[in-house]
mmCIF file of C-alpha atoms and ligand atoms in Angstrom:
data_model
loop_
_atom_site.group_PDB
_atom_site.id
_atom_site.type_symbol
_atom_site.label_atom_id
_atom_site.label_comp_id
_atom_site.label_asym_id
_atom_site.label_seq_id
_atom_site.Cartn_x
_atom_site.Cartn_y
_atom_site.Cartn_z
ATOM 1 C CA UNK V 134 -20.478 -33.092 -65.800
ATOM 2 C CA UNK V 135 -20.248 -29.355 -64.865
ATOM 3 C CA UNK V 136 -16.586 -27.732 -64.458
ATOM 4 C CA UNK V 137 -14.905 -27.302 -61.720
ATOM 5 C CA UNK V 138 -13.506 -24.300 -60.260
ATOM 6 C CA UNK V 139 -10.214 -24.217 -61.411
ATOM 7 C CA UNK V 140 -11.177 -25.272 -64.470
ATOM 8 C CA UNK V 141 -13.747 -22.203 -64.921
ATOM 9 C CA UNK V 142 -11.970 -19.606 -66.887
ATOM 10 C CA UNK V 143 -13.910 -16.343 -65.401
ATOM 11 C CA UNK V 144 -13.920 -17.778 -62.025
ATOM 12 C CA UNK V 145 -10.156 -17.941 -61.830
ATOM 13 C CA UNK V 146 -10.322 -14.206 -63.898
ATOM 14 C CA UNK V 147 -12.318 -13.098 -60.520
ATOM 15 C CA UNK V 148 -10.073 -14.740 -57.892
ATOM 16 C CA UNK V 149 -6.882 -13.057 -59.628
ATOM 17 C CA UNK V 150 -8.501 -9.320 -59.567
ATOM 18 C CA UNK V 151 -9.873 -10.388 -56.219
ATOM 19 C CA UNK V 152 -6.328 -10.724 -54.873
ATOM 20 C CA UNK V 153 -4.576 -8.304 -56.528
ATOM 21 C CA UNK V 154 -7.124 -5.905 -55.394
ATOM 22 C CA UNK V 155 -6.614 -6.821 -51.705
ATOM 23 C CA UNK V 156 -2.800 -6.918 -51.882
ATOM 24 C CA UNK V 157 -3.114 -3.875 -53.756
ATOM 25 C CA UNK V 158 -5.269 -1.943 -50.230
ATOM 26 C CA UNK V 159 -2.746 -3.733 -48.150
ATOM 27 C CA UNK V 160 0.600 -2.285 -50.213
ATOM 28 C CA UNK V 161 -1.407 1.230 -50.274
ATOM 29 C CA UNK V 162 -2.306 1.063 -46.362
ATOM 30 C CA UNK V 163 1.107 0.337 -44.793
ATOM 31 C CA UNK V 164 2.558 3.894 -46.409
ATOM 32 C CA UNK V 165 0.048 5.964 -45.312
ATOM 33 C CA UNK V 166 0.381 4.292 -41.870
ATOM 34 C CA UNK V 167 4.046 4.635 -41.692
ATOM 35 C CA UNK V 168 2.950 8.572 -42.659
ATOM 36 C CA UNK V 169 0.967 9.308 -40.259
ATOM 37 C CA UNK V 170 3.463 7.922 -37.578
ATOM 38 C CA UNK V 171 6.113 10.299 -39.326
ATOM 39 C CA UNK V 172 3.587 13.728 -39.375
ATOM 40 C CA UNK V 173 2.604 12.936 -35.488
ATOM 41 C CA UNK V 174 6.374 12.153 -34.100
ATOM 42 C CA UNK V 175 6.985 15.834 -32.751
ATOM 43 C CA UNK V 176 3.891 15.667 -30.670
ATOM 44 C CA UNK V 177 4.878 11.815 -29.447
ATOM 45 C CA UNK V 178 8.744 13.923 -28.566
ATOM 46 C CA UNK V 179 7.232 16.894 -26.851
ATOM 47 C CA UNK V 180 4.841 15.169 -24.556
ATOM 48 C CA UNK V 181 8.299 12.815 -23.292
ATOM 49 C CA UNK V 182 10.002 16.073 -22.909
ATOM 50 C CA UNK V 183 6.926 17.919 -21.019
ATOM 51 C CA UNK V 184 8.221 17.254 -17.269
ATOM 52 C CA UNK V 185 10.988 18.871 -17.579
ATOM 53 C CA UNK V 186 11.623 21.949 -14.872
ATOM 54 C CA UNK V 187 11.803 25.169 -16.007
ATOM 55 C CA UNK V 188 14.222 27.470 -14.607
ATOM 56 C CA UNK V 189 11.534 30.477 -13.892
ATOM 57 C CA UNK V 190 14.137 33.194 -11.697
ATOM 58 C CA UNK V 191 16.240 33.587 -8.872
ATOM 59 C CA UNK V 192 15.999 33.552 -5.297
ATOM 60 C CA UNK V 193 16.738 36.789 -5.082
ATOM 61 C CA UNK V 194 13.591 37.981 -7.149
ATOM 62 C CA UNK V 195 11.170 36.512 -4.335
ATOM 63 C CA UNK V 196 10.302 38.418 -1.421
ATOM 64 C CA UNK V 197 12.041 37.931 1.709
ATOM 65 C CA UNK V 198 8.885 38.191 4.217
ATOM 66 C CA UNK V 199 7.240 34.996 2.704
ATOM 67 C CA UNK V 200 4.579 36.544 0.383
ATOM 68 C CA UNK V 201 4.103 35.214 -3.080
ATOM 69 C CA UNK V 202 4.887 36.415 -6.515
ATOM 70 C CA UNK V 203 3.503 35.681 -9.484
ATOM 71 C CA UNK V 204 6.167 34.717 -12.141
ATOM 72 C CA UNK V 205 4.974 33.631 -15.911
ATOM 73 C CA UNK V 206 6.733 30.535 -17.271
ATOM 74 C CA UNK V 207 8.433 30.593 -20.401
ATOM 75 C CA UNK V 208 9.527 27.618 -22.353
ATOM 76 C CA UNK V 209 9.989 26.522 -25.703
ATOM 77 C CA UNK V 210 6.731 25.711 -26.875
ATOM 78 C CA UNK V 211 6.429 23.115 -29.709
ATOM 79 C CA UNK V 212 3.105 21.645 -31.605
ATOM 80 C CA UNK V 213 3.122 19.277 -34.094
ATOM 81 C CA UNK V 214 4.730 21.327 -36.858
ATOM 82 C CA UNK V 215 5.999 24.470 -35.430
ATOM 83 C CA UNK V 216 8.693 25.612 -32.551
ATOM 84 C CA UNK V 217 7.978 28.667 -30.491
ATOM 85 C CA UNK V 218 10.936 29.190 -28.167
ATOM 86 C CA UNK V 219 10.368 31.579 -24.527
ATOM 87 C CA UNK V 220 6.080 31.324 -25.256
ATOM 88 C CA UNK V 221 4.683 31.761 -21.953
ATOM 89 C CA UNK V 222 2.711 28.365 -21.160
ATOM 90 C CA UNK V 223 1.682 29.721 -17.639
ATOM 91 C CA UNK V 224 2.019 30.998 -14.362
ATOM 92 C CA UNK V 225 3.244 30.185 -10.955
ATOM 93 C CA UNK V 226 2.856 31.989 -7.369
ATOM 94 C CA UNK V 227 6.203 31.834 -5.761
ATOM 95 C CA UNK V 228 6.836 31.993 -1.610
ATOM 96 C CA UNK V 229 9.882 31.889 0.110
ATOM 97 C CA UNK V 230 9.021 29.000 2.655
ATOM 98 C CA UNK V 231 12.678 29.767 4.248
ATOM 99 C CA UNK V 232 15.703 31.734 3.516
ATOM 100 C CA UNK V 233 16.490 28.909 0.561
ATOM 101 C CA UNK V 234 13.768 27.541 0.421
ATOM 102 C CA UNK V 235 10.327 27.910 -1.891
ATOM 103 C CA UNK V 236 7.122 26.876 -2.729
ATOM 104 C CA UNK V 237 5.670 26.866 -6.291
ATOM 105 C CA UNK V 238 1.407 27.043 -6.757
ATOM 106 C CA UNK V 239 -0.184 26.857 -10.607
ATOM 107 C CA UNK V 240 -2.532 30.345 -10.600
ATOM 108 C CA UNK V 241 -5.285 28.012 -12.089
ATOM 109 C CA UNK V 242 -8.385 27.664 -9.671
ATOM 110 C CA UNK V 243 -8.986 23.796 -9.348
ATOM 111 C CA UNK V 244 -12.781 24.334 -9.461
ATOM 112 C CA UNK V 245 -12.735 25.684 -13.248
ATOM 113 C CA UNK V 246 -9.430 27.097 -14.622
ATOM 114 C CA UNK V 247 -9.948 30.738 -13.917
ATOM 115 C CA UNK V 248 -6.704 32.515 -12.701
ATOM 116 C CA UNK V 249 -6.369 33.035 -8.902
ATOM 117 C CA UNK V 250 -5.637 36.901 -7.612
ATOM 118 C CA UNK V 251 -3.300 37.262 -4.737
ATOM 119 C CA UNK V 252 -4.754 39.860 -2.266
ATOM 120 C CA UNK V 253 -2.189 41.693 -0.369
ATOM 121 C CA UNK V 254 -4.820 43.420 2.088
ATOM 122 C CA UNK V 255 -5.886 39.697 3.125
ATOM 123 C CA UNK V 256 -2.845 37.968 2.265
ATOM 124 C CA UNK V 257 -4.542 35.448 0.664
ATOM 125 C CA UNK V 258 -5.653 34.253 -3.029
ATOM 126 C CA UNK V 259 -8.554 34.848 -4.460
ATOM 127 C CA UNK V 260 -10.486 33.180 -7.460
ATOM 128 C CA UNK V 261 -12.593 35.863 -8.928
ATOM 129 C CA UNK V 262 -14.731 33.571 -10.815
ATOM 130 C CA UNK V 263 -16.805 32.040 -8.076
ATOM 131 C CA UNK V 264 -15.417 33.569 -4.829
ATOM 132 C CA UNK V 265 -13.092 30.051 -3.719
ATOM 133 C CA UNK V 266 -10.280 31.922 -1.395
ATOM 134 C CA UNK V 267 -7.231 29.784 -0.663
ATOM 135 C CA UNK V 268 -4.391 30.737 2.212
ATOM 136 C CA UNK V 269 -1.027 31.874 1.156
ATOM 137 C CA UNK V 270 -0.174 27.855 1.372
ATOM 138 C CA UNK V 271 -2.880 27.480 -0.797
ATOM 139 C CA UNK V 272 -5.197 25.313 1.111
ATOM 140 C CA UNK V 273 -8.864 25.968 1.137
ATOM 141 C CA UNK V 274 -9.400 29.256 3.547
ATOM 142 C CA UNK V 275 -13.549 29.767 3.323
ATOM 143 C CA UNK V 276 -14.990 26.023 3.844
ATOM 144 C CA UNK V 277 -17.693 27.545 1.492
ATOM 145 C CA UNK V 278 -15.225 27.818 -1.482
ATOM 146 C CA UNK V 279 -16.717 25.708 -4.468
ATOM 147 C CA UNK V 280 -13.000 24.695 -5.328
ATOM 148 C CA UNK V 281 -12.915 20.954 -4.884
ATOM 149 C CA UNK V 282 -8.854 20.639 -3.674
ATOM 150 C CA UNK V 283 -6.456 23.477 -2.783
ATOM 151 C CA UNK V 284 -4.409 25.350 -5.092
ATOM 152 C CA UNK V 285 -2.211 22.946 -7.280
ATOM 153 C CA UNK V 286 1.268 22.721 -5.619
ATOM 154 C CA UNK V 287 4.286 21.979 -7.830
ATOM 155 C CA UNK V 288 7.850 20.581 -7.775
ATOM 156 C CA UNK V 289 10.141 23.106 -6.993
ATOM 157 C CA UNK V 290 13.905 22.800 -6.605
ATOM 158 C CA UNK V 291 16.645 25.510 -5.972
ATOM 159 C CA UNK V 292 20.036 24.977 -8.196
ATOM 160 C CA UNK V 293 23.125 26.611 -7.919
ATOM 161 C CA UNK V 294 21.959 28.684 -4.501
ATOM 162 C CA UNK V 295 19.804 30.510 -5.987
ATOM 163 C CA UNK V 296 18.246 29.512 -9.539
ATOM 164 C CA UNK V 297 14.517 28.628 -8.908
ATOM 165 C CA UNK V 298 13.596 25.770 -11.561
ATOM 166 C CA UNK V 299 9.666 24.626 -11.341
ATOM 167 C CA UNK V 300 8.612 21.096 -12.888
ATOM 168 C CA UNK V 301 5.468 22.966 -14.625
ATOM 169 C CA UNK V 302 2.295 20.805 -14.975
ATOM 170 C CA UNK V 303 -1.705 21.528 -14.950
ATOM 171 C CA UNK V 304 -3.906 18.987 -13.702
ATOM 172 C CA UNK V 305 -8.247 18.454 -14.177
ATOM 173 C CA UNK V 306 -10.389 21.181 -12.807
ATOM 174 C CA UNK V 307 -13.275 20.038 -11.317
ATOM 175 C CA UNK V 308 -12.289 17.416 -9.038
ATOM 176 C CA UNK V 309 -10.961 16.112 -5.532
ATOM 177 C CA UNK V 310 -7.905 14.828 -6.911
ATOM 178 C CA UNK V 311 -5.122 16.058 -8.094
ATOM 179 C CA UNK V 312 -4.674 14.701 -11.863
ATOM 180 C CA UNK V 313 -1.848 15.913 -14.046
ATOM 181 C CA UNK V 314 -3.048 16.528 -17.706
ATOM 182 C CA UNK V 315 -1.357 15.476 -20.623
HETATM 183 S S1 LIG U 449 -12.980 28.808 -11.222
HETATM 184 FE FE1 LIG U 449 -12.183 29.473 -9.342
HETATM 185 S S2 LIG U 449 -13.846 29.416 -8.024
HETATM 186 FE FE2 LIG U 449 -14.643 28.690 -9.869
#
C-alpha cells in the first residue's frame, strides 16, 4: 500500500518550509508597508493643508483706479522631506473691484501655463506665448485667442479692513473647464 501524505516524511519537510516561507513574506511585507505609509505622511498632510488662503498684502498696496497688480505668493512650502518657509509658489493679478473690494486672477495662461503680461497701454493681459489677450476681468478679449477659458479667477477675501488673503490654487491648462490640480 503506498503512504499517505502525512505519513511521507519529505512531504511534510516541504509543507513546513512551504509555510514558514510564506508567513515569513507576509511578516516581512507588513513593515515595509507600514514604512512606506510613515516616509509619504508629510505629502498626505500638505496636500489637506493646500487650500488654505494666503494672506498676499494689503488693500492699501492695490491701486485705487481699478488696474491690476501683480503680487507673488509666498507660503511655506513643504515636500515630502523638507520645509521651505516664504518660497514663492506663484503669482496673482490683483484689482480693486470697489473701494473694499478685490479680485484675485492666477498669471498662468489656461491654454499652456505660460505667464500672462499685463499691458498698461491696452489695459489688458497678454499671453506672450501664443498671442491669447484677456480683459482686465480676465475674460477672453480677441475671440481668436487659443486659450480655451478665461484667466483662472480665485477666492479672495478681505480681513481685518484691509488684509488681502487669496485661497491660491492652479487648475489644467488646456481645457474648457476649470479643474483645480492637486
Ligand atoms: S500659453 Fe498662453 S496663449 Fe498659449
Amino acid at each position: 500500500m503506498a503512504p499517505s501524505d502525512s505519513s511521507n516524511p519529505q512531504r511534510r519537510n516541504f509543507l513546513k518550509e512551504a509555510a514558514a516561507i510564506i508567513l515569513g513574506t507576509i511578516g516581512g511585507v507588513i513593515p515595509v508597508l507600514a514604512g512606506l505609509v510613515v516616509l509619504f505622511d508629510p505629502v498626505r498632510r500638505r496636500q489637506k493643508g493646500s487650500l488654505d488662503k494666503i494672506r498676499v498684502t494689503t488693500l492699501e498696496a492695490v491701486p485705487e483706479d481699478g488696474l491690476p497688480r501683480k503680487f507673488p505668493i509666498l507660503a511655506d512650502r513643504t515636500d515630502a522631506w523638507n520645509r521651505f518657509p516664504s518660497a514663492p509658489i506663484g503669482a496673482v493679478y490683483l484689482r480693486r473691484t470697489s473701494k473694499t473690494s478685490v479680485e484675485a486672477l492666477n498669471v498662468v495662461c489656461p491654454h499652456a501655463g505660460c505667464f500672462v503680461d499685463y499691458r498698461s497701454d491696452s489695459k489688458s493681459f497678454f499671453c506672450p506665448c501664443h498671442n491669447s489677450s484677456f480683459a482686465l476681468n480676465g475674460k477672453i478679449a480677441d475671440p481668436k485667442s487659443p486659450s480655451p477659458r478665461a484667466m483662472d479667477g480665485l477666492e479672495v477675501e478681505v480681513r481685518n479692513g484691509s488684509e488681502i488673503w487669496v485661497k491660491f490654487q492652479n487648475f489644467r491648462t488646456g481645457q474648457a473647464e476649470k479643474v483645480p490640480l492637486g
